Amino acid sequence: MKLKDKIAIVTGASSGIGRQIALELAKEGAKIAVIDLTKEGGDKTLSQIKEQGGGGIALAADVSQAKALKDAISKVIREYGKIDILVNSAGIFDGPETFLTTDEETFDKIIGVNLRGVFLGTKYVLENMIQHHSGVIINIASVAGLRGGLASPSYTASKHGIIGLTKDTAAVYGADGIRAIALCPGMIQTAMTQDLLAEPSAQTQAIIGSIPLKRVGQPEEIGKLVAFLVSDQAPYITGTTIVIDGGMII
Ligand code: NAP
């Protein structure tokens, strides 16, 4: 097992990519703190982890709310004494909007969850990681963090921002033994893309048609990549973005 005795926090782990990351890290022996909006959602993931023979805790916190997230992370430190891995996966998507159709409140909400959530999560785990001179932070960005025109302006800006936060974390805290990596998934089959994939518009069909592997990705594929990146098998990878998109943005 690659992650025996490791403690991992995964945000947004009640669903989709976050849940599969939590399950893959648990399979490799990590204890998982599942953080999501509701404890009920987190408990479902935790039951699946326990069915696999793993363990952890489920905590409710809105990642855009500083106090709630700080309290949840403090509880994890009280319970386990350390944090080895943080995966910032919680995120929201506002659909294929444009500047003209995006209102100010929606822009603030998307930035609040997707970007501020990553800032806060990173901020609150760093002190503990610095103390034990080791840690890995994986931020789930998107191919929309590398290109314009693939999503709404709010989502695109939030995901570009996540890549900036990742680079800054890696640059400033590398000397403290901390690695940070941004993942850029393409189109992955989850609740977030359910509507787009259920009745694909001409634009969605064109996107899938343009993917060299001619299919969308599965959350398990992201989970397995994260399990590798946070392990001792990837000790020299930091500050970079890794695209996992079936070739979508070649
Ligand atoms: P998902 O199935 O909708 O999962 C998102 C999770 O985040 C849900 O459990 C959701 O909880 C939680 N969440 C939402 N707002 C939150 C908040 N304020 N605080 C705490 N948790 C919150 O979507 P997904 O596809 O797995 O997305 C995971 C990440 O991958 C996101 O950052 C997304 O932008 C990114 N991504 C997805 C794709 C894709 O094609 N699916 C591609 C590139 C990147 P509730 O269910 O209770 O709302």
mmCIF file of N, CA and C and ligand atoms in Angstrom, residues 11-19 35-38 41 61-65 88-93 109 112-114 140-144 155 158-159 162 183-193 196-197 217 219 222, ligand 1:
data_model
loop_
_atom_site.group_PDB
_atom_site.id
_atom_site.type_symbol
_atom_site.label_atom_id
_atom_site.label_comp_id
_atom_site.label_asym_id
_atom_site.label_seq_id
_atom_site.Cartn_x
_atom_site.Cartn_y
_atom_site.Cartn_z
ATOM 1 N N THR A 11 -11.728 17.532 -0.065
ATOM 2 C CA THR A 11 -12.941 18.357 -0.061
ATOM 3 C C THR A 11 -13.811 17.966 -1.263
ATOM 4 N N GLY A 12 -15.103 18.188 -1.118
ATOM 5 C CA GLY A 12 -16.024 17.826 -2.202
ATOM 6 C C GLY A 12 -16.069 16.324 -2.418
ATOM 7 N N ALA A 13 -15.819 15.574 -1.337
ATOM 8 C CA ALA A 13 -15.668 14.120 -1.485
ATOM 9 C C ALA A 13 -16.974 13.347 -1.346
ATOM 10 N N SER A 14 -18.116 14.052 -1.349
ATOM 11 C CA SER A 14 -19.408 13.350 -1.311
ATOM 12 C C SER A 14 -19.814 12.847 -2.675
ATOM 13 N N SER A 15 -19.107 13.286 -3.701
ATOM 14 C CA SER A 15 -19.624 13.055 -5.044
ATOM 15 C C SER A 15 -18.479 13.043 -6.053
ATOM 16 N N GLY A 16 -18.747 12.414 -7.185
ATOM 17 C CA GLY A 16 -17.917 12.558 -8.381
ATOM 18 C C GLY A 16 -16.424 12.327 -8.188
ATOM 19 N N ILE A 17 -15.651 13.286 -8.653
ATOM 20 C CA ILE A 17 -14.190 13.165 -8.665
ATOM 21 C C ILE A 17 -13.652 13.083 -7.228
ATOM 22 N N GLY A 18 -14.155 13.943 -6.349
ATOM 23 C CA GLY A 18 -13.684 13.945 -4.955
ATOM 24 C C GLY A 18 -13.916 12.604 -4.288
ATOM 25 N N ARG A 19 -15.110 12.027 -4.506
ATOM 26 C CA ARG A 19 -15.408 10.725 -3.890
ATOM 27 C C ARG A 19 -14.441 9.651 -4.395
ATOM 28 N N ILE A 35 -14.542 16.080 3.530
ATOM 29 C CA ILE A 35 -15.192 17.367 3.852
ATOM 30 C C ILE A 35 -16.117 17.740 2.710
ATOM 31 N N ASP A 36 -17.377 17.994 3.070
ATOM 32 C CA ASP A 36 -18.338 18.397 2.036
ATOM 33 C C ASP A 36 -19.410 19.259 2.689
ATOM 34 N N LEU A 37 -20.312 19.779 1.871
ATOM 35 C CA LEU A 37 -21.332 20.690 2.394
ATOM 36 C C LEU A 37 -22.165 20.046 3.493
ATOM 37 N N THR A 38 -22.533 18.767 3.291
ATOM 38 C CA THR A 38 -23.340 18.104 4.324
ATOM 39 C C THR A 38 -22.616 16.862 4.842
ATOM 40 N N GLY A 41 -23.786 13.490 3.047
ATOM 41 C CA GLY A 41 -23.069 13.150 1.808
ATOM 42 C C GLY A 41 -21.724 12.527 2.132
ATOM 43 N N ALA A 61 -18.522 21.197 5.960
ATOM 44 C CA ALA A 61 -18.039 22.583 5.897
ATOM 45 C C ALA A 61 -18.225 23.099 4.479
ATOM 46 N N ASP A 62 -18.608 24.357 4.402
ATOM 47 C CA ASP A 62 -18.638 25.046 3.113
ATOM 48 C C ASP A 62 -17.226 25.609 2.902
ATOM 49 N N VAL A 63 -16.546 25.156 1.844
ATOM 50 C CA VAL A 63 -15.135 25.535 1.672
ATOM 51 C C VAL A 63 -14.938 27.036 1.427
ATOM 52 N N SER A 64 -16.007 27.736 1.096
ATOM 53 C CA SER A 64 -15.860 29.185 0.865
ATOM 54 C C SER A 64 -15.970 29.976 2.174
ATOM 55 N N GLN A 65 -16.305 29.272 3.265
ATOM 56 C CA GLN A 65 -16.502 29.941 4.561
ATOM 57 C C GLN A 65 -15.303 29.667 5.466
ATOM 58 N N ASN A 88 -8.003 19.527 -2.829
ATOM 59 C CA ASN A 88 -9.076 20.523 -2.971
ATOM 60 C C ASN A 88 -9.873 20.177 -4.219
ATOM 61 N N SER A 89 -10.984 19.462 -4.017
ATOM 62 C CA SER A 89 -11.788 19.046 -5.179
ATOM 63 C C SER A 89 -13.159 19.717 -5.213
ATOM 64 N N ALA A 90 -13.624 20.274 -4.078
ATOM 65 C CA ALA A 90 -14.960 20.900 -4.067
ATOM 66 C C ALA A 90 -15.020 21.973 -5.149
ATOM 67 N N GLY A 91 -16.097 21.967 -5.897
ATOM 68 C CA GLY A 91 -16.224 22.976 -6.952
ATOM 69 C C GLY A 91 -17.624 23.022 -7.496
ATOM 70 N N ILE A 92 -17.949 24.129 -8.117
ATOM 71 C CA ILE A 92 -19.259 24.290 -8.755
ATOM 72 C C ILE A 92 -19.052 24.879 -10.156
ATOM 73 N N PHE A 93 -20.074 24.667 -10.982
ATOM 74 C CA PHE A 93 -19.990 25.048 -12.399
ATOM 75 C C PHE A 93 -21.292 25.765 -12.742
ATOM 76 N N LYS A 109 -19.993 33.906 -6.512
ATOM 77 C CA LYS A 109 -20.226 32.578 -5.912
ATOM 78 C C LYS A 109 -19.228 31.551 -6.472
ATOM 79 N N GLY A 112 -15.909 32.275 -5.152
ATOM 80 C CA GLY A 112 -15.919 31.986 -3.706
ATOM 81 C C GLY A 112 -15.676 30.513 -3.409
ATOM 82 N N VAL A 113 -16.386 29.638 -4.108
ATOM 83 C CA VAL A 113 -16.216 28.202 -3.841
ATOM 84 C C VAL A 113 -14.937 27.687 -4.516
ATOM 85 N N ASN A 114 -14.788 27.930 -5.802
ATOM 86 C CA ASN A 114 -13.710 27.285 -6.563
ATOM 87 C C ASN A 114 -12.327 27.845 -6.223
ATOM 88 N N ILE A 140 -7.770 20.549 -7.793
ATOM 89 C CA ILE A 140 -8.462 20.129 -9.010
ATOM 90 C C ILE A 140 -8.869 21.388 -9.778
ATOM 91 N N ALA A 141 -8.082 21.679 -10.803
ATOM 92 C CA ALA A 141 -8.385 22.807 -11.693
ATOM 93 C C ALA A 141 -9.243 22.256 -12.832
ATOM 94 N N SER A 142 -8.829 22.458 -14.066
ATOM 95 C CA SER A 142 -9.627 22.005 -15.213
ATOM 96 C C SER A 142 -8.871 22.399 -16.486
ATOM 97 N N VAL A 143 -9.242 21.772 -17.601
ATOM 98 C CA VAL A 143 -8.711 22.285 -18.872
ATOM 99 C C VAL A 143 -9.166 23.735 -19.079
ATOM 100 N N ALA A 144 -10.281 24.105 -18.415
ATOM 101 C CA ALA A 144 -10.739 25.508 -18.482
ATOM 102 C C ALA A 144 -9.826 26.428 -17.672
ATOM 103 N N TYR A 155 -16.080 30.404 -14.215
ATOM 104 C CA TYR A 155 -15.418 29.107 -14.014
ATOM 105 C C TYR A 155 -13.998 29.155 -14.585
ATOM 106 N N SER A 158 -11.819 31.130 -12.286
ATOM 107 C CA SER A 158 -11.537 30.422 -11.023
ATOM 108 C C SER A 158 -10.486 29.343 -11.244
ATOM 109 N N LYS A 159 -10.578 28.635 -12.362
ATOM 110 C CA LYS A 159 -9.650 27.523 -12.600
ATOM 111 C C LYS A 159 -8.258 28.037 -12.998
ATOM 112 N N ILE A 162 -6.699 28.909 -9.714
ATOM 113 C CA ILE A 162 -6.235 27.738 -8.942
ATOM 114 C C ILE A 162 -4.817 27.364 -9.375
ATOM 115 N N LEU A 183 -4.328 19.600 -11.108
ATOM 116 C CA LEU A 183 -4.789 18.665 -12.139
ATOM 117 C C LEU A 183 -5.801 19.366 -13.026
ATOM 118 N N CYS A 184 -5.699 19.114 -14.298
ATOM 119 C CA CYS A 184 -6.630 19.716 -15.260
ATOM 120 C C CYS A 184 -7.407 18.624 -15.975
ATOM 121 N N PRO A 185 -8.516 18.178 -15.384
ATOM 122 C CA PRO A 185 -9.328 17.184 -16.086
ATOM 123 C C PRO A 185 -10.059 17.821 -17.269
ATOM 124 N N GLY A 186 -10.318 16.970 -18.269
ATOM 125 C CA GLY A 186 -11.198 17.385 -19.370
ATOM 126 C C GLY A 186 -12.632 17.117 -18.949
ATOM 127 N N MET A 187 -13.419 16.518 -19.841
ATOM 128 C CA MET A 187 -14.823 16.272 -19.493
ATOM 129 C C MET A 187 -14.959 14.918 -18.805
ATOM 130 N N ILE A 188 -15.372 14.954 -17.547
ATOM 131 C CA ILE A 188 -15.452 13.736 -16.728
ATOM 132 C C ILE A 188 -16.916 13.489 -16.365
ATOM 133 N N GLN A 189 -17.309 12.220 -16.374
ATOM 134 C CA GLN A 189 -18.716 11.871 -16.115
ATOM 135 C C GLN A 189 -19.040 11.927 -14.622
ATOM 136 N N THR A 190 -19.670 13.018 -14.197
ATOM 137 C CA THR A 190 -20.063 13.194 -12.785
ATOM 138 C C THR A 190 -21.393 13.954 -12.758
ATOM 139 N N ALA A 191 -21.862 14.247 -11.542
ATOM 140 C CA ALA A 191 -23.090 15.042 -11.413
ATOM 141 C C ALA A 191 -22.935 16.395 -12.117
ATOM 142 N N MET A 192 -21.700 16.931 -12.090
ATOM 143 C CA MET A 192 -21.476 18.260 -12.683
ATOM 144 C C MET A 192 -21.741 18.284 -14.192
ATOM 145 N N THR A 193 -21.465 17.167 -14.853
ATOM 146 C CA THR A 193 -21.619 17.130 -16.311
ATOM 147 C C THR A 193 -22.851 16.331 -16.747
ATOM 148 N N LEU A 196 -25.149 18.142 -19.179
ATOM 149 C CA LEU A 196 -24.474 18.356 -20.466
ATOM 150 C C LEU A 196 -24.411 17.051 -21.259
ATOM 151 N N LEU A 197 -24.194 15.924 -20.525
ATOM 152 C CA LEU A 197 -24.005 14.642 -21.210
ATOM 153 C C LEU A 197 -25.323 13.928 -21.490
ATOM 154 N N GLY A 217 -14.070 11.093 -19.622
ATOM 155 C CA GLY A 217 -13.284 10.375 -18.619
ATOM 156 C C GLY A 217 -14.154 9.933 -17.449
ATOM 157 N N PRO A 219 -14.371 9.334 -13.155
ATOM 158 C CA PRO A 219 -13.735 9.849 -11.937
ATOM 159 C C PRO A 219 -12.670 8.916 -11.358
ATOM 160 N N ILE A 222 -9.226 9.777 -12.456
ATOM 161 C CA ILE A 222 -8.606 10.905 -11.729
ATOM 162 C C ILE A 222 -8.097 10.399 -10.373
HETATM 163 P P1 NAP B 1 -19.612 16.997 -8.393
HETATM 164 O O1 NAP B 1 -19.909 15.554 -8.585
HETATM 165 O O2 NAP B 1 -20.713 17.983 -8.464
HETATM 166 O O3 NAP B 1 -18.818 17.160 -7.003
HETATM 167 C C1 NAP B 1 -18.570 18.390 -6.425
HETATM 168 C C2 NAP B 1 -18.623 18.196 -4.933
HETATM 169 O O4 NAP B 1 -18.278 19.455 -4.303
HETATM 170 C C3 NAP B 1 -20.010 17.824 -4.419
HETATM 171 O O5 NAP B 1 -19.889 16.809 -3.443
HETATM 172 C C4 NAP B 1 -20.515 19.119 -3.815
HETATM 173 O O6 NAP B 1 -21.435 18.935 -2.753
HETATM 174 C C5 NAP B 1 -19.226 19.705 -3.284
HETATM 175 N N1 NAP B 1 -19.329 21.125 -3.033
HETATM 176 C C6 NAP B 1 -19.912 22.075 -3.813
HETATM 177 N N2 NAP B 1 -19.820 23.271 -3.240
HETATM 178 C C7 NAP B 1 -19.180 23.091 -2.061
HETATM 179 C C8 NAP B 1 -18.818 23.957 -1.015
HETATM 180 N N3 NAP B 1 -19.092 25.267 -1.052
HETATM 181 N N4 NAP B 1 -18.183 23.444 0.060
HETATM 182 C C9 NAP B 1 -17.923 22.109 0.133
HETATM 183 N N5 NAP B 1 -18.245 21.235 -0.840
HETATM 184 C C10 NAP B 1 -18.878 21.729 -1.917
HETATM 185 O O7 NAP B 1 -18.572 17.489 -9.475
HETATM 186 P P2 NAP B 1 -17.179 16.878 -9.969
HETATM 187 O O8 NAP B 1 -17.273 16.785 -11.427
HETATM 188 O O9 NAP B 1 -16.803 15.699 -9.174
HETATM 189 O O10 NAP B 1 -16.212 18.104 -9.633
HETATM 190 C C11 NAP B 1 -15.110 17.994 -8.733
HETATM 191 C C12 NAP B 1 -14.055 19.010 -9.130
HETATM 192 O O11 NAP B 1 -13.556 18.679 -10.425
HETATM 193 C C13 NAP B 1 -14.577 20.439 -9.234
HETATM 194 O O12 NAP B 1 -13.616 21.321 -8.719
HETATM 195 C C14 NAP B 1 -14.739 20.639 -10.725
HETATM 196 O O13 NAP B 1 -14.671 21.982 -11.089
HETATM 197 C C15 NAP B 1 -13.579 19.826 -11.232
HETATM 198 N N6 NAP B 1 -13.676 19.410 -12.632
HETATM 199 C C16 NAP B 1 -14.720 18.649 -13.047
HETATM 200 C C17 NAP B 1 -14.765 18.252 -14.381
HETATM 201 C C18 NAP B 1 -15.879 17.412 -14.932
HETATM 202 O O14 NAP B 1 -15.963 17.266 -16.172
HETATM 203 N N7 NAP B 1 -16.716 16.793 -14.098
HETATM 204 C C19 NAP B 1 -13.762 18.657 -15.278
HETATM 205 C C20 NAP B 1 -12.725 19.454 -14.795
HETATM 206 C C21 NAP B 1 -12.688 19.799 -13.469
HETATM 207 P P3 NAP B 1 -23.019 18.853 -3.096
HETATM 208 O O15 NAP B 1 -23.176 17.700 -4.015
HETATM 209 O O16 NAP B 1 -23.622 18.676 -1.731
HETATM 210 O O17 NAP B 1 -23.370 20.152 -3.736
#
